[in-house]
XYZ file of C-alpha atoms in Angstrom:
583
model
C 43.863 8.879 13.667
C 41.072 9.505 16.143
C 43.393 11.937 17.911
C 43.687 13.842 14.642
C 39.918 14.035 14.387
C 39.753 15.244 17.958
C 42.019 18.115 17.055
C 39.646 19.040 14.212
C 36.700 18.969 16.546
C 38.654 20.372 19.524
C 37.705 17.406 21.607
C 38.674 16.905 25.177
C 38.183 13.178 25.644
C 36.627 10.046 24.226
C 32.972 9.246 24.624
C 32.475 6.479 27.141
C 29.664 4.781 25.248
C 30.987 2.540 22.472
C 29.478 0.734 19.574
C 29.923 -2.602 21.312
C 26.863 -1.831 23.368
C 24.579 -1.640 20.329
C 25.681 -4.524 18.089
C 25.510 -2.740 14.736
C 24.534 -5.036 11.868
C 25.372 -4.056 8.312
C 22.454 -4.717 5.952
C 23.572 -3.032 2.753
C 26.958 -1.907 1.487
C 28.085 0.646 -1.063
C 31.772 0.285 -0.438
C 34.446 -1.498 1.532
C 35.355 -0.324 5.022
C 38.863 1.053 4.700
C 41.081 -0.348 7.375
C 44.204 1.726 6.751
C 44.759 3.842 9.851
C 46.898 6.189 7.777
C 43.993 7.745 5.951
C 40.709 6.558 7.509
C 39.231 7.505 10.830
C 36.139 6.849 12.872
C 33.637 9.577 13.682
C 33.854 9.266 17.436
C 32.090 11.860 19.565
C 33.645 12.938 22.804
C 32.019 14.695 25.732
C 32.916 18.066 24.207
C 30.813 17.276 21.127
C 27.757 16.832 23.345
C 26.051 19.831 24.960
C 27.622 20.696 28.288
C 24.607 20.725 30.581
C 23.138 18.895 33.499
C 21.302 15.572 33.150
C 17.965 17.309 33.657
C 18.770 19.924 31.001
C 19.895 17.177 28.632
C 16.643 15.337 29.132
C 14.708 18.561 28.526
C 16.584 19.148 25.302
C 15.893 15.627 24.083
C 12.247 16.032 25.006
C 12.089 18.963 22.583
C 13.140 16.656 19.759
C 10.236 14.774 18.208
C 11.268 11.155 18.624
C 7.801 9.700 18.322
C 7.989 6.320 16.533
C 6.903 6.565 12.937
C 3.560 4.839 13.286
C 1.476 3.797 10.326
C -1.531 1.607 11.035
C -1.783 0.690 7.359
C 1.543 -1.126 7.620
C 0.471 -2.895 10.798
C 3.882 -2.342 12.378
C 2.887 0.019 15.150
C -0.093 2.002 16.216
C -3.493 1.574 17.799
C -6.191 -0.723 16.567
C -9.252 1.007 15.146
C -11.928 1.501 17.775
C -14.790 1.833 15.292
C -16.792 -1.351 14.898
C -16.921 -2.353 11.220
C -20.478 -2.989 10.073
C -20.574 -6.241 8.052
C -23.216 -4.665 5.808
C -20.767 -1.926 4.702
C -18.328 -4.417 3.163
C -18.670 -6.130 -0.184
C -19.286 -9.879 0.062
C -16.466 -12.288 -0.580
C -16.814 -13.271 -4.255
C -18.546 -10.044 -5.338
C -16.197 -9.706 -8.323
C -17.049 -13.172 -9.600
C -19.924 -12.188 -11.884
C -18.674 -9.650 -14.410
C -19.796 -11.366 -17.605
C -16.833 -13.713 -17.858
C -18.912 -16.890 -17.687
C -21.886 -16.008 -19.856
C -19.770 -16.021 -23.032
C -18.377 -19.498 -22.416
C -21.225 -21.893 -23.320
C -20.271 -25.546 -23.014
C -20.379 -27.842 -26.069
C -21.408 -30.971 -24.204
C -18.602 -33.082 -25.693
C -16.566 -33.823 -22.609
C -15.977 -37.421 -21.586
C -18.441 -37.331 -18.674
C -21.392 -35.980 -20.657
C -24.452 -38.253 -20.444
C -26.525 -38.641 -23.582
C -30.178 -37.616 -23.444
C -33.095 -37.492 -25.905
C -32.569 -34.974 -28.705
C -28.794 -35.501 -28.906
C -27.161 -36.636 -32.161
C -24.607 -39.428 -32.493
C -22.426 -40.073 -35.522
C -22.008 -43.810 -36.276
C -19.557 -45.068 -38.940
C -18.836 -48.700 -39.796
C -16.739 -50.164 -42.613
C -15.525 -53.545 -43.756
C -18.132 -56.321 -43.829
C -20.770 -53.712 -42.920
C -20.812 -50.216 -44.479
C -22.685 -47.507 -42.540
C -22.237 -43.731 -42.074
C -25.071 -41.715 -40.555
C -25.939 -39.187 -37.849
C -28.518 -40.821 -35.574
C -30.834 -38.805 -33.333
C -31.628 -40.030 -29.821
C -35.417 -40.422 -29.717
C -37.773 -39.667 -26.838
C -37.232 -43.173 -25.436
C -33.465 -42.652 -25.415
C -32.806 -44.996 -28.346
C -30.927 -44.813 -31.607
C -31.824 -47.116 -34.499
C -29.039 -49.095 -36.237
C -30.072 -50.940 -39.425
C -29.650 -54.663 -39.010
C -29.389 -54.349 -35.233
C -32.536 -52.480 -34.286
C -33.082 -49.909 -31.537
C -30.293 -49.377 -29.024
C -30.840 -47.504 -25.734
C -28.005 -45.004 -25.040
C -29.725 -42.530 -22.709
C -27.607 -41.693 -19.657
C -24.404 -43.118 -21.179
C -21.184 -41.147 -21.687
C -19.307 -41.122 -24.999
C -17.150 -44.160 -24.136
C -20.158 -46.167 -23.047
C -22.055 -45.214 -26.239
C -19.083 -46.348 -28.345
C -18.983 -49.725 -26.558
C -22.759 -50.214 -26.880
C -22.804 -49.440 -30.607
C -19.744 -51.646 -31.226
C -21.339 -54.594 -29.436
C -24.636 -54.126 -31.299
C -22.966 -54.131 -34.746
C -20.455 -56.931 -34.075
C -23.222 -59.128 -32.707
C -24.636 -59.179 -36.252
C -21.341 -58.826 -38.184
C -18.762 -60.506 -35.948
C -15.789 -60.370 -38.337
C -13.981 -57.758 -40.402
C -15.965 -54.770 -39.108
C -14.551 -51.486 -37.785
C -16.806 -49.107 -35.805
C -16.466 -45.406 -34.932
C -18.900 -43.278 -32.886
C -19.016 -39.635 -31.839
C -21.486 -37.589 -29.793
C -21.903 -34.828 -32.349
C -24.404 -32.408 -30.868
C -26.466 -31.877 -27.745
C -29.995 -30.683 -27.228
C -30.172 -27.116 -25.839
C -31.882 -26.632 -22.508
C -33.704 -23.740 -20.878
C -33.008 -23.231 -17.165
C -34.866 -20.992 -14.732
C -32.681 -18.825 -12.442
C -34.467 -17.356 -9.453
C -34.039 -16.400 -5.819
C -31.693 -13.598 -4.787
C -30.160 -12.774 -8.173
C -30.082 -9.462 -9.995
C -32.215 -10.528 -12.997
C -34.325 -13.654 -12.390
C -35.501 -15.344 -15.594
C -35.316 -18.258 -18.045
C -31.970 -18.672 -19.766
C -30.777 -20.935 -22.572
C -27.714 -23.119 -22.411
C -26.505 -26.677 -22.809
C -26.800 -29.541 -20.349
C -23.098 -29.409 -19.648
C -22.910 -25.674 -18.851
C -21.751 -24.688 -15.359
C -24.128 -23.167 -12.822
C -21.845 -20.107 -13.061
C -22.897 -19.705 -16.693
C -26.568 -19.416 -15.798
C -25.930 -17.219 -12.722
C -23.816 -14.839 -14.798
C -26.585 -14.556 -17.402
C -28.913 -13.558 -14.560
C -26.584 -10.690 -13.562
C -24.972 -12.508 -10.660
C -25.972 -12.803 -7.022
C -27.630 -9.928 -5.171
C -24.718 -8.568 -3.096
C -26.927 -7.409 -0.244
C -29.320 -10.342 0.102
C -28.049 -13.319 -1.912
C -26.068 -16.283 -0.624
C -22.792 -17.385 -2.186
C -22.880 -20.610 -0.195
C -26.415 -21.927 -0.585
C -27.312 -22.378 -4.277
C -29.630 -25.250 -5.198
C -30.345 -26.916 -8.553
C -33.969 -28.131 -8.524
C -35.545 -30.737 -10.803
C -39.153 -31.869 -10.443
C -39.363 -30.244 -6.978
C -36.287 -32.143 -5.868
C -32.754 -30.835 -5.129
C -30.271 -32.560 -7.422
C -27.199 -30.467 -6.477
C -26.081 -27.868 -3.926
C -23.345 -25.405 -4.879
C -21.034 -23.526 -2.459
C -19.151 -20.863 -4.450
C -16.569 -20.487 -1.665
C -15.211 -23.895 -2.717
C -14.761 -22.530 -6.240
C -13.220 -19.233 -5.060
C -10.704 -20.878 -2.741
C -10.030 -24.359 -4.132
C -11.334 -24.145 -7.700
C -13.821 -26.973 -7.211
C -17.529 -26.736 -8.017
C -20.451 -29.129 -8.342
C -21.158 -29.901 -12.035
C -24.725 -31.185 -12.377
C -25.856 -31.979 -15.927
C -28.789 -29.698 -16.604
C -32.083 -30.752 -18.122
C -34.709 -28.631 -19.747
C -36.866 -26.997 -17.079
C -34.320 -27.179 -14.227
C -34.292 -24.309 -11.736
C -31.296 -22.639 -10.083
C -32.328 -21.132 -6.747
C -30.080 -18.681 -4.882
C -31.028 -18.739 -1.212
C -31.091 -15.753 1.130
C -27.696 -14.803 2.540
C -26.809 -16.496 5.784
C -25.110 -14.993 8.854
C -21.994 -12.936 8.076
C -18.882 -11.490 9.709
C -16.669 -8.503 8.807
C -12.962 -9.124 8.206
C -10.398 -6.315 7.864
C -6.864 -5.231 8.724
C -3.840 -6.959 7.242
C -5.693 -9.230 4.835
C -5.415 -9.131 1.077
C -9.093 -8.260 0.717
C -11.465 -6.858 3.276
C -14.834 -8.529 2.786
C -18.031 -9.692 4.383
C -17.775 -13.458 4.785
C -20.871 -15.632 4.874
C -21.137 -18.456 7.392
C -22.530 -21.935 6.970
C -24.535 -22.100 10.149
C -24.053 -19.498 12.866
C -20.340 -19.878 13.570
C -16.971 -21.023 12.283
C -13.520 -21.535 13.756
C -10.620 -19.128 13.593
C -8.647 -21.612 11.481
C -11.462 -21.737 8.910
C -11.589 -17.942 8.743
C -7.816 -17.693 8.248
C -8.173 -20.064 5.308
C -10.863 -17.804 3.828
C -9.275 -14.401 4.465
C -5.768 -15.058 3.048
C -3.622 -13.086 5.476
C -0.733 -10.833 4.576
C 2.720 -11.798 5.737
C 3.726 -10.907 9.265
C 0.241 -11.060 10.835
C 0.741 -11.728 14.520
C -2.475 -10.744 16.330
C -6.220 -10.748 15.850
C -8.860 -8.465 17.342
C -12.269 -10.139 17.762
C -15.254 -7.943 18.596
C -18.930 -8.710 18.702
C -21.972 -9.341 20.844
C -22.585 -12.333 23.075
C -25.358 -13.245 25.473
C -23.473 -11.607 28.327
C -22.978 -8.402 26.296
C -20.395 -6.853 23.938
C -16.984 -8.533 23.869
C -13.580 -7.466 22.545
C -10.656 -9.865 22.696
C -7.122 -9.587 21.335
C -5.398 -12.872 20.523
C -1.987 -13.924 19.244
C -2.575 -15.572 15.882
C -1.763 -19.046 17.226
C -4.471 -18.827 19.874
C -7.004 -17.421 17.417
C -7.168 -20.644 15.406
C -9.190 -22.324 18.122
C -11.597 -19.431 18.723
C -15.253 -19.463 17.660
C -16.461 -16.607 15.448
C -20.172 -15.909 15.417
C -22.564 -14.034 13.179
C -22.107 -10.245 13.327
C -18.534 -10.399 14.653
C -15.771 -8.134 13.411
C -12.298 -9.629 12.988
C -9.233 -7.435 12.426
C -5.897 -9.064 11.611
C -2.731 -7.076 12.306
C 1.043 -7.387 12.173
C 1.418 -6.032 15.673
C 4.835 -7.187 16.772
C 7.267 -4.398 17.467
C 10.534 -4.826 15.705
C 13.487 -4.478 18.038
C 15.632 -3.328 15.126
C 15.598 -0.092 13.150
C 17.310 0.605 9.834
C 19.039 3.936 9.238
C 20.885 5.234 6.207
C 24.149 7.153 5.978
C 25.102 9.436 3.085
C 27.932 11.808 2.272
C 31.663 11.562 2.898
C 32.431 8.268 4.661
C 33.643 4.693 4.152
C 31.645 1.527 4.482
C 28.015 0.490 4.135
C 25.119 2.820 3.469
C 22.586 1.152 5.787
C 22.839 -0.111 9.341
C 20.454 -2.239 11.379
C 20.542 -0.995 14.960
C 18.766 -1.683 18.238
C 15.605 0.354 18.691
C 17.213 2.478 21.441
C 20.444 3.252 19.551
C 21.876 6.778 19.874
C 23.460 8.881 17.152
C 26.876 8.834 18.810
C 26.891 5.038 18.897
C 26.406 4.864 15.158
C 28.970 7.577 14.411
C 31.581 5.661 16.421
C 31.327 2.862 13.838
C 31.772 5.023 10.737
C 35.170 5.695 9.187
C 35.637 8.936 7.238
C 38.363 10.325 4.947
C 40.810 12.352 7.020
C 40.814 16.125 6.377
C 37.949 15.748 3.882
C 34.855 15.390 6.069
C 32.985 18.192 7.859
C 32.055 16.038 10.849
C 31.008 19.133 12.792
C 28.222 19.709 10.210
C 26.483 16.358 10.502
C 22.713 16.575 9.990
C 19.805 14.177 10.029
C 16.655 13.803 7.928
C 13.634 12.310 9.666
C 10.217 11.436 8.255
C 8.301 12.555 11.344
C 10.014 15.947 11.186
C 9.179 16.257 7.491
C 5.529 15.549 8.227
C 5.481 18.144 11.012
C 7.106 20.745 8.763
C 4.626 20.015 5.980
C 1.670 20.246 8.355
C 2.938 23.498 9.884
C 3.411 25.037 6.421
C -0.063 23.955 5.310
C -1.570 25.431 8.488
C 0.178 28.767 7.855
C -1.012 28.862 4.251
C -4.545 27.972 5.328
C -4.583 30.819 7.870
C -3.304 33.228 5.230
C -5.970 32.078 2.801
C -8.743 32.365 5.375
C -7.651 35.741 6.718
C -7.066 37.672 3.512
C -9.163 35.974 0.874
C -12.316 36.228 2.964
C -11.931 39.802 4.200
C -14.537 42.392 3.184
C -13.872 45.862 1.707
C -15.498 49.170 2.626
C -14.849 51.117 -0.607
C -14.471 50.316 -4.280
C -10.842 51.381 -4.228
C -10.118 49.145 -1.265
C -11.973 46.308 -2.998
C -9.777 46.705 -6.074
C -6.612 46.592 -3.962
C -7.857 43.536 -2.093
C -8.644 41.830 -5.398
C -5.084 42.338 -6.609
C -3.709 41.099 -3.295
C -6.040 38.109 -3.383
C -4.765 37.096 -6.830
C -1.191 37.487 -5.582
C -1.858 35.395 -2.488
C -3.719 32.731 -4.440
C -0.816 32.214 -6.841
C 1.650 32.230 -3.961
C -0.333 29.637 -1.970
C -0.662 27.403 -5.016
C 3.097 27.374 -5.557
C 3.930 27.044 -1.849
C 1.736 23.962 -1.465
C 3.796 22.153 -4.084
C 6.991 22.507 -2.046
C 8.220 19.494 -0.104
C 9.932 20.092 3.285
C 13.247 18.344 3.778
C 12.595 16.982 7.257
C 16.125 17.945 8.231
C 16.858 17.942 11.947
C 19.733 20.162 13.082
C 21.839 18.035 15.420
C 25.178 19.874 15.168
C 25.857 23.263 16.743
C 28.681 25.220 18.319
C 28.117 23.202 21.503
C 28.619 19.883 19.736
C 26.372 17.169 18.329
C 23.166 16.291 20.118
C 23.195 12.643 21.095
C 19.598 11.906 20.128
C 17.908 8.524 19.816
C 17.675 7.343 16.216
C 14.421 6.352 14.525
C 13.668 3.865 11.793
C 14.257 5.447 8.387
C 16.564 8.246 9.590
C 19.091 9.475 7.020
C 22.347 10.777 8.540
C 24.306 13.148 6.306
C 28.067 13.487 6.844
C 29.035 16.321 4.466
C 32.360 16.719 2.756
C 34.428 19.793 3.551
C 33.501 22.438 1.002
C 35.581 25.250 -0.482
C 32.642 27.015 -2.092
C 29.772 29.340 -1.270
C 26.429 29.141 -3.079
C 24.539 32.366 -3.832
C 20.836 31.879 -4.606
C 17.444 33.492 -4.224
C 16.835 37.072 -5.373
C 20.185 37.565 -7.064
C 20.678 38.298 -10.764
C 23.065 35.398 -11.464
C 22.689 32.557 -8.947
C 26.017 30.766 -8.792
C 28.602 28.971 -6.710
C 31.791 30.838 -5.854
C 35.067 29.854 -4.225
C 35.158 30.727 -0.546
C 37.648 33.508 0.172
C 38.343 34.379 3.810
C 37.500 37.982 4.607
C 35.024 38.378 1.737
C 31.669 39.646 2.953
C 28.205 38.408 2.023
C 27.517 41.615 0.087
C 30.743 41.128 -1.911
C 29.552 37.670 -2.991
C 26.155 39.090 -3.959
C 27.765 41.897 -5.994
C 29.976 39.374 -7.790
C 26.807 37.451 -8.687
C 25.305 40.476 -10.453
C 23.743 42.148 -7.417
C 20.217 42.061 -6.032
C 17.096 41.736 -8.155
C 14.360 44.363 -7.937
C 12.324 42.043 -5.734
C 15.139 41.344 -3.261
C 14.778 42.281 0.395
C 18.302 43.512 1.085
C 17.736 43.404 4.816
C 16.738 39.756 4.787
C 19.712 37.627 3.786
C 19.978 34.141 5.225
C 22.900 31.766 5.608
C 22.031 28.080 5.210
C 24.707 26.024 6.930
C 25.877 22.572 5.906
C 24.305 21.137 9.034
C 20.870 22.413 7.973
C 20.752 25.387 10.312
C 19.441 28.687 8.900
C 20.798 31.929 10.357
C 20.531 35.615 9.539
C 23.597 36.886 7.699
C 23.764 40.018 9.864
C 24.299 37.926 12.989
C 26.567 35.153 11.739
C 29.956 34.940 10.042
C 30.174 33.383 6.602
C 31.790 29.930 6.472
C 32.852 27.670 3.590
C 29.999 25.423 2.460
C 27.333 28.015 3.316
C 24.512 29.016 1.012
C 23.670 32.725 0.808
C 19.901 32.917 0.369
C 18.457 36.349 -0.517
C 14.797 36.587 0.434
C 12.150 38.394 -1.694
C 10.118 41.351 -0.455
C 6.404 41.012 0.144
C 4.909 43.190 -2.684
C 2.172 44.877 -0.667
C 1.602 48.071 1.295
C -0.595 46.250 3.767
C 1.734 46.011 6.755
C -0.127 43.146 8.390
C -0.210 41.156 5.142
C 3.460 41.916 4.495
C 4.406 40.674 7.965
C 2.423 37.471 7.473
C 3.894 36.825 4.035
C 7.420 37.487 5.294
C 6.903 35.022 8.133
C 5.744 32.320 5.727
C 8.622 33.051 3.348
C 11.056 32.486 6.207
C 9.234 29.284 7.152
C 9.548 28.020 3.587
C 13.235 28.937 3.440
C 13.988 27.086 6.672
C 12.091 23.898 5.791
C 12.775 23.649 2.049
C 15.889 25.825 1.495
C 13.979 27.692 -1.216
C 13.469 31.451 -1.444
C 10.001 31.378 -2.967
C 9.308 34.426 -5.109
C 5.951 36.123 -4.908
């Protein structure tokens, strides 16, 4: 059946390059590859489908095609590493979102199993049987409770289980038989704790002995993000440190020191220690505080929580011998030493040797192919089967993201020049000023609408000389159109419509059958948009089935220079978006 396709394309011979050289891998399928040779065929390009020119000319033609890899540093797949040193002071500290009021509303009740009784607490004691007793007993200043018949009992420093055992032993020592005992730590004595150091609002705050240090820090407005330490927080009692808290342990592992507070304790947030800046492919870019003046690469990886696919690390900073910048594979980075003031950028910097392209239109088989990075268009087309006598293989086109971006940038540049040139021009007379005002309003509305248009990014690869054998890029969309029997009439025509293609019928005949031109139509500017994406002037090209007749609008101004500029932009819009934008 390939011979039949050759007759359609007027081929002279098979292309020497075959798909075997590229190892196509199917990654997604929208149908089953039809194997019947009676009605399926492969799009195979012969030498006649490629431009007939010398090797040097072919290279020059390919050089005109923008085949720059689609680089996006944000994805970490390709592209240069930022050369601007990140100042650690410009980043928020790791843990900055910790204090938002979520802890201050969660006061502890002091009734957990590890709570240690202190003076001022209240304990419920119930006994029944040979000895009847039911009372709430306060813990006095000496740490005792008084049980009738047993006397004072010291419970200070005991947890609830220990208190229960002590009370039970005290009662049963007097009433050894037929006595049941129940105890409960009913209430705790509130405490007032001083919070000072590098916090937003130093002061004295109320709580319970069992409250977390986070509760008191949150009441004080949290840690000063510029000067406070998240890793050196001390709980002082009688000029002695009773606990040291490192909030990184809480942020990463969920563990935190839980000292039992006493009235008059002081929470001191120390000054922030040395820090490093971490960015790139991490889930959160932050300033990380060090314990000491350095840490290992493995410790930093544990802190930063890398995104998947990170392969390299850029380490920059100052050493005794001067500034340093080193680029490590991630495995080697684990053993490196990071010092205060360093900047560390993680990146997924391994080039993929595979690209994924998509196929749409009239064909059989999968919709996506994974190909080698240097795969050519012809190599892919050799692997695609198409319905015989139904596919316009000579009108294949390609959509490319880099082309779309270039078209969008070019259009924006043209609109910006138009805006600068005509909206900022001065007038010499009142009459001229009035005319310029009307033109300015016209241009402003036109620019506003034009900026909303989205270029297609279509790359014309098919022409009368054949199909250009260009190198494919990741994300390319190859369109294989179906043979069409219609002609679309659009733009400045009274009744835009699709009509059946009739050989010998002129462009004007189609326009007349669609109601004729509108008042704004430029009858001398009629474009033909081909199935392959090419745009040609109707006066220079014959009409073919599948074409779109696009009637352009006139520039509504008597200013010749402005009219020429507007006409040029209208053509640019028509070529890149296939839209005849009306002024």
